[in-house]
């Protein structure tokens, strides 16, 4: 059984104000060529189809055109799509009945029904609706467990991560009972424990503190293969050899400049063993960070670097493969006129300046308020307020107060203190 696994398309995404719809069309055209070449038995898309819950008409048109083209080029292929946290689950599932007639199954929500009991009643989950058998021309079969992003209304445990974990295991257990001896392939959209994410400028919506982290530890009766969405870096899920993130199809921030992009081609054998091959995709537009390190360059050196790394525009126009650029400059070494000149130079290149990052060297605050350190509330209460204000000024302005400013502030604090005592 041959499966193409992908996720995190984020159709409709704007990259620093730039409409990425042509980039997504470029990717989907490439994906269609892979489908035509590989003739997979199934295409699995593990969530975040759209970048937001109210996608534009243009991005929806691109999505449905792709589904129509994929169904025509590989009529026997089953397409299975789940909702991610960026998607509107109900909107994604609205055309479910129509799409199912064209071998496209969409699971946006977990279906439940209320059953009255002597104790009042309870919600019963329709696990069977999330189990989708796929059979190829040779009669080989797998069951795909299509688990959309689980929102809090489905999870009733005190801990969200524990609730998701329990749901994963319950779904897998019921599928094993209903389809004994048939390999199970799961697609899900979640934040797995130990996943490698971009810590700065990250575009994944990760809840601080790890309350959404789902651990795979101790799961002995797991599916034979799990393809997961949500984390944009392609990787194995920590502490497993059977689960992985396929990664986003485009870099979603400059923090993802070194990520690989593409899809996974997964072969599942009758005994549940699998082999994964990465089909590498080169995005239409590269991301460039200049300079690549934190080297401090003069404006003239920055101009030389720009001329070296970027090609000139043809007839003053961008071509179909221009670069997205982030320029890093040391703030105190570059004037506003220099910044404007650098911006104008990039505007003449086959590139779009997305971001100009002004790097402020760290200020040694011990020169402002000495070696004093804060360890407790008492330290704050007993501290000279002038020292605190001097530190705040230095952080805000990346420079120390002048003697005159310090004297004025000291006099102001003295007057406030005197007034409070007089009252």
mmCIF file of C-alpha atoms in Angstrom:
data_model
loop_
_atom_site.group_PDB
_atom_site.id
_atom_site.type_symbol
_atom_site.label_atom_id
_atom_site.label_comp_id
_atom_site.label_asym_id
_atom_site.label_seq_id
_atom_site.Cartn_x
_atom_site.Cartn_y
_atom_site.Cartn_z
ATOM 1 C CA UNK A 1 0.000 0.000 0.000
ATOM 2 C CA UNK A 2 1.511 3.294 -1.137
ATOM 3 C CA UNK A 3 0.581 6.526 0.650
ATOM 4 C CA UNK A 4 1.590 10.171 0.218
ATOM 5 C CA UNK A 5 1.451 12.036 3.547
ATOM 6 C CA UNK A 6 1.503 15.816 3.840
ATOM 7 C CA UNK A 7 0.262 18.571 6.150
ATOM 8 C CA UNK A 8 0.316 22.271 6.991
ATOM 9 C CA UNK A 9 -0.435 23.811 3.609
ATOM 10 C CA UNK A 10 -1.706 27.070 5.148
ATOM 11 C CA UNK A 11 -3.479 28.174 1.983
ATOM 12 C CA UNK A 12 -4.190 31.897 2.130
ATOM 13 C CA UNK A 13 -1.103 32.708 4.174
ATOM 14 C CA UNK A 14 0.402 36.185 3.846
ATOM 15 C CA UNK A 15 4.179 36.321 4.289
ATOM 16 C CA UNK A 16 5.123 39.757 5.622
ATOM 17 C CA UNK A 17 2.350 41.275 3.524
ATOM 18 C CA UNK A 18 3.030 39.164 0.421
ATOM 19 C CA UNK A 19 0.218 37.012 -0.958
ATOM 20 C CA UNK A 20 1.499 33.443 -1.193
ATOM 21 C CA UNK A 21 -1.271 32.005 -3.344
ATOM 22 C CA UNK A 22 1.036 31.708 -6.404
ATOM 23 C CA UNK A 23 3.529 29.838 -4.189
ATOM 24 C CA UNK A 24 0.839 27.431 -3.055
ATOM 25 C CA UNK A 25 -0.233 26.884 -6.661
ATOM 26 C CA UNK A 26 3.410 26.115 -7.467
ATOM 27 C CA UNK A 27 3.505 23.505 -4.679
ATOM 28 C CA UNK A 28 0.172 21.928 -5.620
ATOM 29 C CA UNK A 29 1.266 21.679 -9.274
ATOM 30 C CA UNK A 30 4.393 19.866 -8.069
ATOM 31 C CA UNK A 31 2.276 17.600 -5.824
ATOM 32 C CA UNK A 32 0.023 16.721 -8.765
ATOM 33 C CA UNK A 33 3.098 15.660 -10.736
ATOM 34 C CA UNK A 34 4.195 13.425 -7.838
ATOM 35 C CA UNK A 35 0.727 11.881 -7.629
ATOM 36 C CA UNK A 36 0.748 11.209 -11.366
ATOM 37 C CA UNK A 37 4.205 9.678 -11.152
ATOM 38 C CA UNK A 38 3.786 7.618 -7.969
ATOM 39 C CA UNK A 39 0.105 6.620 -8.400
ATOM 40 C CA UNK A 40 -0.415 6.263 -4.634
ATOM 41 C CA UNK A 41 -3.342 4.416 -3.124
ATOM 42 C CA UNK A 42 -4.039 7.265 -0.717
ATOM 43 C CA UNK A 43 -3.196 10.922 -0.110
ATOM 44 C CA UNK A 44 -3.349 11.951 3.557
ATOM 45 C CA UNK A 45 -3.422 15.626 4.570
ATOM 46 C CA UNK A 46 -2.933 16.105 8.322
ATOM 47 C CA UNK A 47 -4.528 19.488 8.947
ATOM 48 C CA UNK A 48 -3.988 23.241 8.620
ATOM 49 C CA UNK A 49 -5.235 23.177 5.054
ATOM 50 C CA UNK A 50 -5.975 26.882 5.348
ATOM 51 C CA UNK A 51 -4.136 29.564 7.270
ATOM 52 C CA UNK A 52 -7.280 30.778 9.055
ATOM 53 C CA UNK A 53 -10.846 29.754 9.727
ATOM 54 C CA UNK A 54 -12.302 32.178 7.178
ATOM 55 C CA UNK A 55 -10.277 31.507 4.006
ATOM 56 C CA UNK A 56 -10.601 33.731 0.953
ATOM 57 C CA UNK A 57 -12.586 32.661 -2.089
ATOM 58 C CA UNK A 58 -9.317 32.517 -4.051
ATOM 59 C CA UNK A 59 -7.631 30.111 -1.626
ATOM 60 C CA UNK A 60 -10.731 27.891 -1.519
ATOM 61 C CA UNK A 61 -10.799 27.833 -5.316
ATOM 62 C CA UNK A 62 -7.175 26.660 -5.391
ATOM 63 C CA UNK A 63 -8.019 23.939 -2.823
ATOM 64 C CA UNK A 64 -11.032 22.546 -4.679
ATOM 65 C CA UNK A 65 -9.303 22.776 -8.061
ATOM 66 C CA UNK A 66 -6.481 20.662 -6.670
ATOM 67 C CA UNK A 67 -8.902 18.022 -5.353
ATOM 68 C CA UNK A 68 -10.614 17.854 -8.760
ATOM 69 C CA UNK A 69 -7.305 17.579 -10.627
ATOM 70 C CA UNK A 70 -5.905 14.953 -8.222
ATOM 71 C CA UNK A 71 -9.040 12.819 -8.557
ATOM 72 C CA UNK A 72 -8.791 12.980 -12.366
ATOM 73 C CA UNK A 73 -5.101 12.125 -12.549
ATOM 74 C CA UNK A 74 -5.326 9.243 -10.072
ATOM 75 C CA UNK A 75 -8.960 8.067 -10.005
ATOM 76 C CA UNK A 76 -8.320 5.091 -7.731
ATOM 77 C CA UNK A 77 -6.576 7.201 -5.060
ATOM 78 C CA UNK A 78 -8.414 7.834 -1.783
ATOM 79 C CA UNK A 79 -7.910 11.360 -0.387
ATOM 80 C CA UNK A 80 -8.329 11.800 3.368
ATOM 81 C CA UNK A 81 -8.174 15.248 4.969
ATOM 82 C CA UNK A 82 -8.456 16.344 8.598
ATOM 83 C CA UNK A 83 -8.854 19.785 10.155
ATOM 84 C CA UNK A 84 -6.006 21.461 12.006
ATOM 85 C CA UNK A 85 -6.095 24.161 14.645
ATOM 86 C CA UNK A 86 -5.952 26.887 11.962
ATOM 87 C CA UNK A 87 -8.949 25.467 10.085
ATOM 88 C CA UNK A 88 -12.635 26.011 10.688
ATOM 89 C CA UNK A 89 -13.624 22.413 11.334
ATOM 90 C CA UNK A 90 -17.256 22.860 10.313
ATOM 91 C CA UNK A 91 -16.411 24.891 7.205
ATOM 92 C CA UNK A 92 -13.883 22.279 6.078
ATOM 93 C CA UNK A 93 -16.385 19.463 6.576
ATOM 94 C CA UNK A 94 -19.398 21.262 5.037
ATOM 95 C CA UNK A 95 -19.019 19.669 1.544
ATOM 96 C CA UNK A 96 -18.250 16.261 3.043
ATOM 97 C CA UNK A 97 -21.172 14.391 1.412
ATOM 98 C CA UNK A 98 -20.359 15.749 -2.043
ATOM 99 C CA UNK A 99 -16.594 15.170 -1.763
ATOM 100 C CA UNK A 100 -17.080 11.592 -0.511
ATOM 101 C CA UNK A 101 -18.612 10.695 -3.883
ATOM 102 C CA UNK A 102 -15.284 11.644 -5.485
ATOM 103 C CA UNK A 103 -13.073 9.564 -3.154
ATOM 104 C CA UNK A 104 -12.342 12.535 -0.859
ATOM 105 C CA UNK A 105 -13.072 12.027 2.839
ATOM 106 C CA UNK A 106 -12.948 15.020 5.186
ATOM 107 C CA UNK A 107 -13.010 14.819 8.971
ATOM 108 C CA UNK A 108 -13.236 18.187 10.658
ATOM 109 C CA UNK A 109 -15.168 17.359 13.812
ATOM 110 C CA UNK A 110 -15.562 14.398 16.127
ATOM 111 C CA UNK A 111 -19.181 13.303 16.045
ATOM 112 C CA UNK A 112 -20.903 12.711 19.381
ATOM 113 C CA UNK A 113 -24.443 11.992 20.545
ATOM 114 C CA UNK A 114 -26.123 12.604 23.887
ATOM 115 C CA UNK A 115 -27.520 9.490 25.553
ATOM 116 C CA UNK A 116 -29.928 9.827 28.455
ATOM 117 C CA UNK A 117 -29.145 7.642 31.496
ATOM 118 C CA UNK A 118 -30.499 7.202 34.986
ATOM 119 C CA UNK A 119 -27.681 9.455 36.220
ATOM 120 C CA UNK A 120 -28.606 12.205 33.781
ATOM 121 C CA UNK A 121 -26.810 11.383 30.569
ATOM 122 C CA UNK A 122 -23.475 11.261 28.796
ATOM 123 C CA UNK A 123 -21.836 12.045 25.480
ATOM 124 C CA UNK A 124 -20.966 9.037 23.323
ATOM 125 C CA UNK A 125 -18.215 9.436 20.727
ATOM 126 C CA UNK A 126 -18.673 7.957 17.266
ATOM 127 C CA UNK A 127 -15.213 6.421 16.870
ATOM 128 C CA UNK A 128 -16.313 4.438 13.809
ATOM 129 C CA UNK A 129 -16.713 7.688 11.854
ATOM 130 C CA UNK A 130 -12.952 8.258 12.232
ATOM 131 C CA UNK A 131 -12.028 4.827 10.806
ATOM 132 C CA UNK A 132 -11.638 4.823 7.019
ATOM 133 C CA UNK A 133 -10.690 1.548 5.262
ATOM 134 C CA UNK A 134 -8.576 1.971 2.108
ATOM 135 C CA UNK A 135 -8.266 -0.894 -0.382
ATOM 136 C CA UNK A 136 -5.958 -0.873 -3.411
ATOM 137 C CA UNK A 137 -6.284 -2.616 -6.779
ATOM 138 C CA UNK A 138 -4.473 -5.695 -5.441
ATOM 139 C CA UNK A 139 -6.970 -6.079 -2.610
ATOM 140 C CA UNK A 140 -4.487 -4.955 0.057
ATOM 141 C CA UNK A 141 -6.040 -2.927 2.850
ATOM 142 C CA UNK A 142 -5.171 -0.463 5.568
ATOM 143 C CA UNK A 143 -7.457 1.425 7.910
ATOM 144 C CA UNK A 144 -6.791 5.142 8.210
ATOM 145 C CA UNK A 145 -7.672 6.680 11.581
ATOM 146 C CA UNK A 146 -8.498 10.295 10.721
ATOM 147 C CA UNK A 147 -8.264 12.340 13.902
ATOM 148 C CA UNK A 148 -8.827 16.105 13.485
ATOM 149 C CA UNK A 149 -7.436 18.649 15.941
ATOM 150 C CA UNK A 150 -9.166 17.997 19.247
ATOM 151 C CA UNK A 151 -10.628 21.084 20.868
ATOM 152 C CA UNK A 152 -11.508 21.458 24.529
ATOM 153 C CA UNK A 153 -15.198 20.609 24.037
ATOM 154 C CA UNK A 154 -14.154 17.035 23.146
ATOM 155 C CA UNK A 155 -11.564 16.667 25.909
ATOM 156 C CA UNK A 156 -13.020 16.390 29.388
ATOM 157 C CA UNK A 157 -9.938 15.449 31.386
ATOM 158 C CA UNK A 158 -8.377 17.863 33.828
ATOM 159 C CA UNK A 159 -5.301 17.840 31.590
ATOM 160 C CA UNK A 160 -5.696 18.529 27.862
ATOM 161 C CA UNK A 161 -2.658 16.427 26.940
ATOM 162 C CA UNK A 162 -3.896 13.496 29.033
ATOM 163 C CA UNK A 163 -7.306 13.774 27.374
ATOM 164 C CA UNK A 164 -5.823 13.705 23.874
ATOM 165 C CA UNK A 165 -3.627 10.770 24.826
ATOM 166 C CA UNK A 166 -6.622 8.843 26.129
ATOM 167 C CA UNK A 167 -8.577 9.596 22.947
ATOM 168 C CA UNK A 168 -5.716 8.410 20.700
ATOM 169 C CA UNK A 169 -5.444 5.150 22.586
ATOM 170 C CA UNK A 170 -9.184 4.539 22.736
ATOM 171 C CA UNK A 171 -9.587 5.125 18.991
ATOM 172 C CA UNK A 172 -6.675 2.792 18.199
ATOM 173 C CA UNK A 173 -7.947 0.088 20.537
ATOM 174 C CA UNK A 174 -11.441 0.143 19.019
ATOM 175 C CA UNK A 175 -9.966 0.013 15.504
ATOM 176 C CA UNK A 176 -7.840 -3.012 16.447
ATOM 177 C CA UNK A 177 -10.996 -4.760 17.672
ATOM 178 C CA UNK A 178 -13.047 -3.862 14.599
ATOM 179 C CA UNK A 179 -10.320 -4.535 12.011
ATOM 180 C CA UNK A 180 -8.120 -7.316 13.465
ATOM 181 C CA UNK A 181 -4.946 -8.038 11.546
ATOM 182 C CA UNK A 182 -5.243 -4.995 9.262
ATOM 183 C CA UNK A 183 -2.509 -2.333 9.447
ATOM 184 C CA UNK A 184 -3.551 0.947 11.040
ATOM 185 C CA UNK A 185 -2.350 4.310 9.766
ATOM 186 C CA UNK A 186 -3.283 7.380 11.788
ATOM 187 C CA UNK A 187 -3.249 11.034 10.779
ATOM 188 C CA UNK A 188 -3.565 13.587 13.563
ATOM 189 C CA UNK A 189 -2.908 17.247 14.287
ATOM 190 C CA UNK A 190 -1.256 17.889 17.649
ATOM 191 C CA UNK A 191 1.858 18.971 19.517
ATOM 192 C CA UNK A 192 3.840 15.848 20.409
ATOM 193 C CA UNK A 193 6.237 15.887 23.338
ATOM 194 C CA UNK A 194 9.831 16.533 22.387
ATOM 195 C CA UNK A 195 9.029 18.043 18.979
ATOM 196 C CA UNK A 196 11.725 20.350 17.656
ATOM 197 C CA UNK A 197 10.132 23.761 17.074
ATOM 198 C CA UNK A 198 11.453 27.194 16.155
ATOM 199 C CA UNK A 199 11.909 29.036 19.445
ATOM 200 C CA UNK A 200 12.072 32.509 17.915
ATOM 201 C CA UNK A 201 9.709 33.969 15.341
ATOM 202 C CA UNK A 202 7.784 30.691 15.480
ATOM 203 C CA UNK A 203 4.582 30.414 13.470
ATOM 204 C CA UNK A 204 3.265 27.251 15.129
ATOM 205 C CA UNK A 205 0.671 28.127 17.741
ATOM 206 C CA UNK A 206 2.214 26.476 20.784
ATOM 207 C CA UNK A 207 0.735 27.035 24.228
ATOM 208 C CA UNK A 208 3.409 28.210 26.650
ATOM 209 C CA UNK A 209 4.193 25.727 29.399
ATOM 210 C CA UNK A 210 3.641 22.622 27.287
ATOM 211 C CA UNK A 211 0.049 22.044 28.448
ATOM 212 C CA UNK A 212 -0.811 20.777 24.944
ATOM 213 C CA UNK A 213 2.163 18.385 24.699
ATOM 214 C CA UNK A 214 1.071 14.806 24.017
ATOM 215 C CA UNK A 215 3.482 12.076 25.064
ATOM 216 C CA UNK A 216 3.893 8.869 23.059
ATOM 217 C CA UNK A 217 5.663 7.124 25.947
ATOM 218 C CA UNK A 218 4.378 3.719 27.005
ATOM 219 C CA UNK A 219 1.994 3.318 24.073
ATOM 220 C CA UNK A 220 2.557 -0.334 23.165
ATOM 221 C CA UNK A 221 -0.555 -0.876 21.021
ATOM 222 C CA UNK A 222 0.037 2.199 18.872
ATOM 223 C CA UNK A 223 -0.910 2.444 15.167
ATOM 224 C CA UNK A 224 1.544 0.964 12.704
ATOM 225 C CA UNK A 225 2.255 4.448 11.363
ATOM 226 C CA UNK A 226 1.314 7.963 12.449
ATOM 227 C CA UNK A 227 1.604 11.013 10.180
ATOM 228 C CA UNK A 228 1.178 14.177 12.192
ATOM 229 C CA UNK A 229 0.562 17.827 11.395
ATOM 230 C CA UNK A 230 1.066 21.054 13.376
ATOM 231 C CA UNK A 231 4.876 21.223 13.755
ATOM 232 C CA UNK A 232 6.517 22.680 10.658
ATOM 233 C CA UNK A 233 9.887 20.923 10.859
ATOM 234 C CA UNK A 234 10.004 17.478 9.258
ATOM 235 C CA UNK A 235 11.093 15.029 11.965
ATOM 236 C CA UNK A 236 10.477 11.828 13.827
ATOM 237 C CA UNK A 237 8.248 12.237 16.839
ATOM 238 C CA UNK A 238 10.449 11.946 19.888
ATOM 239 C CA UNK A 239 11.076 8.450 21.241
ATOM 240 C CA UNK A 240 9.292 6.628 18.382
ATOM 241 C CA UNK A 241 10.229 4.879 15.155
ATOM 242 C CA UNK A 242 6.667 4.768 13.861
ATOM 243 C CA UNK A 243 5.478 8.386 14.040
ATOM 244 C CA UNK A 244 6.651 11.559 12.334
ATOM 245 C CA UNK A 245 5.787 15.074 11.242
ATOM 246 C CA UNK A 246 5.808 15.519 7.467
ATOM 247 C CA UNK A 247 6.416 19.263 7.967
ATOM 248 C CA UNK A 248 4.988 22.354 6.302
ATOM 249 C CA UNK A 249 5.090 22.685 2.523
ATOM 250 C CA UNK A 250 6.450 26.260 2.691
ATOM 251 C CA UNK A 251 8.586 28.040 5.298
ATOM 252 C CA UNK A 252 6.218 30.027 7.476
ATOM 253 C CA UNK A 253 8.777 32.348 9.074
ATOM 254 C CA UNK A 254 12.462 33.235 8.773
ATOM 255 C CA UNK A 255 13.060 30.972 11.780
ATOM 256 C CA UNK A 256 12.309 28.092 9.384
ATOM 257 C CA UNK A 257 14.909 29.122 6.789
ATOM 258 C CA UNK A 258 16.776 25.795 7.016
ATOM 259 C CA UNK A 259 13.738 23.477 7.085
ATOM 260 C CA UNK A 260 13.218 20.804 4.426
ATOM 261 C CA UNK A 261 9.947 20.854 2.530
ATOM 262 C CA UNK A 262 8.116 18.174 0.619
ATOM 263 C CA UNK A 263 5.943 15.127 1.316
ATOM 264 C CA UNK A 264 6.460 11.631 2.685
ATOM 265 C CA UNK A 265 5.947 8.607 0.460
ATOM 266 C CA UNK A 266 5.036 5.800 2.857
ATOM 267 C CA UNK A 267 4.840 2.133 1.896
ATOM 268 C CA UNK A 268 2.818 0.009 4.335
ATOM 269 C CA UNK A 269 3.183 -3.764 4.169
ATOM 270 C CA UNK A 270 0.567 -6.333 5.186
ATOM 271 C CA UNK A 271 2.401 -7.034 8.450
ATOM 272 C CA UNK A 272 2.301 -3.345 9.383
ATOM 273 C CA UNK A 273 5.946 -2.649 8.665
ATOM 274 C CA UNK A 274 6.584 0.576 6.799
ATOM 275 C CA UNK A 275 9.181 2.361 4.713
ATOM 276 C CA UNK A 276 9.261 6.151 4.352
ATOM 277 C CA UNK A 277 10.856 8.024 1.467
ATOM 278 C CA UNK A 278 11.060 11.802 1.418
ATOM 279 C CA UNK A 279 9.998 13.528 -1.808
ATOM 280 C CA UNK A 280 11.884 16.811 -1.663
ATOM 281 C CA UNK A 281 10.198 20.011 -2.844
ATOM 282 C CA UNK A 282 12.000 23.290 -3.499
ATOM 283 C CA UNK A 283 9.720 26.247 -2.727
ATOM 284 C CA UNK A 284 9.266 28.849 -5.443
ATOM 285 C CA UNK A 285 10.905 31.588 -3.357
ATOM 286 C CA UNK A 286 13.981 31.117 -1.174
ATOM 287 C CA UNK A 287 14.399 32.763 2.211
ATOM 288 C CA UNK A 288 17.652 34.660 2.681
ATOM 289 C CA UNK A 289 18.982 36.201 5.894
ATOM 290 C CA UNK A 290 21.759 38.742 5.299
ATOM 291 C CA UNK A 291 24.217 38.425 6.910
ATOM 292 C CA UNK A 292 23.669 34.815 7.957
ATOM 293 C CA UNK A 293 25.375 35.321 11.323
ATOM 294 C CA UNK A 294 25.454 38.279 13.733
ATOM 295 C CA UNK A 295 28.526 39.786 12.106
ATOM 296 C CA UNK A 296 28.636 43.558 12.452
ATOM 297 C CA UNK A 297 28.905 45.082 8.970
ATOM 298 C CA UNK A 298 29.284 48.680 7.919
ATOM 299 C CA UNK A 299 26.698 50.056 5.462
ATOM 300 C CA UNK A 300 29.213 49.699 2.614
ATOM 301 C CA UNK A 301 29.894 46.049 3.503
ATOM 302 C CA UNK A 302 26.155 45.388 3.703
ATOM 303 C CA UNK A 303 25.770 46.840 0.199
ATOM 304 C CA UNK A 304 28.562 44.597 -1.104
ATOM 305 C CA UNK A 305 26.899 41.577 0.499
ATOM 306 C CA UNK A 306 23.541 42.458 -1.063
ATOM 307 C CA UNK A 307 25.134 42.845 -4.497
ATOM 308 C CA UNK A 308 26.899 39.504 -4.075
ATOM 309 C CA UNK A 309 23.917 37.467 -2.879
ATOM 310 C CA UNK A 310 21.054 38.980 -4.888
ATOM 311 C CA UNK A 311 20.534 39.172 -8.628
ATOM 312 C CA UNK A 312 19.341 42.323 -10.362
ATOM 313 C CA UNK A 313 15.777 42.568 -11.582
ATOM 314 C CA UNK A 314 15.117 42.097 -15.283
ATOM 315 C CA UNK A 315 13.691 45.279 -16.820
ATOM 316 C CA UNK A 316 12.959 46.455 -13.308
ATOM 317 C CA UNK A 317 10.541 43.560 -12.634
ATOM 318 C CA UNK A 318 10.557 40.570 -10.291
ATOM 319 C CA UNK A 319 10.658 37.167 -11.954
ATOM 320 C CA UNK A 320 8.758 34.060 -10.806
ATOM 321 C CA UNK A 321 11.566 32.971 -8.465
ATOM 322 C CA UNK A 322 12.495 36.067 -6.488
ATOM 323 C CA UNK A 323 13.914 35.772 -2.960
ATOM 324 C CA UNK A 324 12.394 36.826 0.350
ATOM 325 C CA UNK A 325 15.026 38.739 2.329
ATOM 326 C CA UNK A 326 15.557 39.628 5.959
ATOM 327 C CA UNK A 327 18.334 42.176 6.533
ATOM 328 C CA UNK A 328 20.101 42.319 9.905
ATOM 329 C CA UNK A 329 21.778 45.570 10.892
ATOM 330 C CA UNK A 330 23.486 46.871 14.015
ATOM 331 C CA UNK A 331 21.331 49.777 15.091
ATOM 332 C CA UNK A 332 23.971 52.135 16.483
ATOM 333 C CA UNK A 333 26.207 51.756 13.430
ATOM 334 C CA UNK A 334 23.606 52.545 10.733
ATOM 335 C CA UNK A 335 21.824 55.874 10.245
ATOM 336 C CA UNK A 336 18.278 56.302 8.916
ATOM 337 C CA UNK A 337 19.736 57.480 5.611
ATOM 338 C CA UNK A 338 21.846 54.312 5.442
ATOM 339 C CA UNK A 339 18.757 52.175 6.108
ATOM 340 C CA UNK A 340 16.844 53.927 3.338
ATOM 341 C CA UNK A 341 19.758 53.369 0.923
ATOM 342 C CA UNK A 342 19.915 49.664 1.792
ATOM 343 C CA UNK A 343 16.167 49.324 1.311
ATOM 344 C CA UNK A 344 16.385 51.031 -2.079
ATOM 345 C CA UNK A 345 19.254 48.766 -3.157
ATOM 346 C CA UNK A 346 17.241 45.624 -2.363
ATOM 347 C CA UNK A 347 14.289 47.108 -4.275
ATOM 348 C CA UNK A 348 16.493 47.000 -7.376
ATOM 349 C CA UNK A 349 17.231 43.300 -6.883
ATOM 350 C CA UNK A 350 15.191 40.202 -7.726
ATOM 351 C CA UNK A 351 14.068 40.112 -4.113
ATOM 352 C CA UNK A 352 11.478 41.408 -1.683
ATOM 353 C CA UNK A 353 12.618 42.904 1.611
ATOM 354 C CA UNK A 354 10.316 41.365 4.204
ATOM 355 C CA UNK A 355 11.998 42.403 7.392
ATOM 356 C CA UNK A 356 14.797 44.649 8.550
ATOM 357 C CA UNK A 357 15.951 43.343 11.918
ATOM 358 C CA UNK A 358 17.765 45.918 13.985
ATOM 359 C CA UNK A 359 20.176 44.150 16.312
ATOM 360 C CA UNK A 360 20.883 46.024 19.524
ATOM 361 C CA UNK A 361 24.037 44.836 21.290
ATOM 362 C CA UNK A 362 23.392 43.775 24.843
ATOM 363 C CA UNK A 363 24.069 46.552 27.320
ATOM 364 C CA UNK A 364 26.114 45.687 30.411
ATOM 365 C CA UNK A 365 23.708 46.797 33.126
ATOM 366 C CA UNK A 366 26.382 46.430 35.825
ATOM 367 C CA UNK A 367 27.720 49.758 34.564
ATOM 368 C CA UNK A 368 24.325 51.281 35.355
ATOM 369 C CA UNK A 369 23.473 49.896 38.796
ATOM 370 C CA UNK A 370 26.512 47.876 39.861
ATOM 371 C CA UNK A 371 26.606 44.183 40.694
ATOM 372 C CA UNK A 372 23.385 44.301 42.698
ATOM 373 C CA UNK A 373 21.029 41.359 41.994
ATOM 374 C CA UNK A 374 17.348 40.863 42.765
ATOM 375 C CA UNK A 375 16.482 37.645 44.619
ATOM 376 C CA UNK A 376 13.289 38.476 46.518
ATOM 377 C CA UNK A 377 10.435 40.937 46.945
ATOM 378 C CA UNK A 378 12.354 42.488 49.833
ATOM 379 C CA UNK A 379 15.251 43.216 47.473
ATOM 380 C CA UNK A 380 12.863 45.176 45.250
ATOM 381 C CA UNK A 381 11.222 47.044 48.143
ATOM 382 C CA UNK A 382 14.565 47.985 49.670
ATOM 383 C CA UNK A 383 16.199 48.957 46.411
ATOM 384 C CA UNK A 384 16.925 52.566 45.530
ATOM 385 C CA UNK A 385 14.206 53.461 42.967
ATOM 386 C CA UNK A 386 16.752 55.562 41.092
ATOM 387 C CA UNK A 387 18.705 52.398 40.223
ATOM 388 C CA UNK A 388 15.566 50.741 38.833
ATOM 389 C CA UNK A 389 14.710 53.776 36.716
ATOM 390 C CA UNK A 390 18.282 54.012 35.412
ATOM 391 C CA UNK A 391 18.143 50.360 34.316
ATOM 392 C CA UNK A 392 14.765 50.847 32.635
ATOM 393 C CA UNK A 393 16.107 53.898 30.783
ATOM 394 C CA UNK A 394 19.175 51.984 29.600
ATOM 395 C CA UNK A 395 17.106 49.049 28.326
ATOM 396 C CA UNK A 396 14.646 51.329 26.547
ATOM 397 C CA UNK A 397 17.218 53.607 24.926
ATOM 398 C CA UNK A 398 20.262 51.294 24.796
ATOM 399 C CA UNK A 399 22.268 54.044 26.478
ATOM 400 C CA UNK A 400 22.925 55.291 29.966
ATOM 401 C CA UNK A 401 21.422 58.437 31.416
ATOM 402 C CA UNK A 402 23.469 61.578 31.236
ATOM 403 C CA UNK A 403 24.595 63.191 34.487
ATOM 404 C CA UNK A 404 22.056 65.939 33.930
ATOM 405 C CA UNK A 405 19.192 63.465 33.408
ATOM 406 C CA UNK A 406 20.211 61.515 36.507
ATOM 407 C CA UNK A 407 20.344 64.701 38.564
ATOM 408 C CA UNK A 408 16.881 65.804 37.392
ATOM 409 C CA UNK A 409 15.404 62.392 38.164
ATOM 410 C CA UNK A 410 17.057 62.317 41.567
ATOM 411 C CA UNK A 411 15.573 65.709 42.398
ATOM 412 C CA UNK A 412 12.118 64.553 41.224
ATOM 413 C CA UNK A 413 12.298 61.432 43.400
ATOM 414 C CA UNK A 414 13.423 63.569 46.308
ATOM 415 C CA UNK A 415 10.467 65.910 45.927
ATOM 416 C CA UNK A 416 8.036 62.987 45.728
ATOM 417 C CA UNK A 417 9.532 61.484 48.888
ATOM 418 C CA UNK A 418 9.349 64.815 50.732
ATOM 419 C CA UNK A 419 5.708 65.337 49.702
ATOM 420 C CA UNK A 420 4.715 61.858 50.860
ATOM 421 C CA UNK A 421 6.340 62.444 54.278
ATOM 422 C CA UNK A 422 4.599 65.815 54.649
ATOM 423 C CA UNK A 423 1.231 64.135 54.237
#
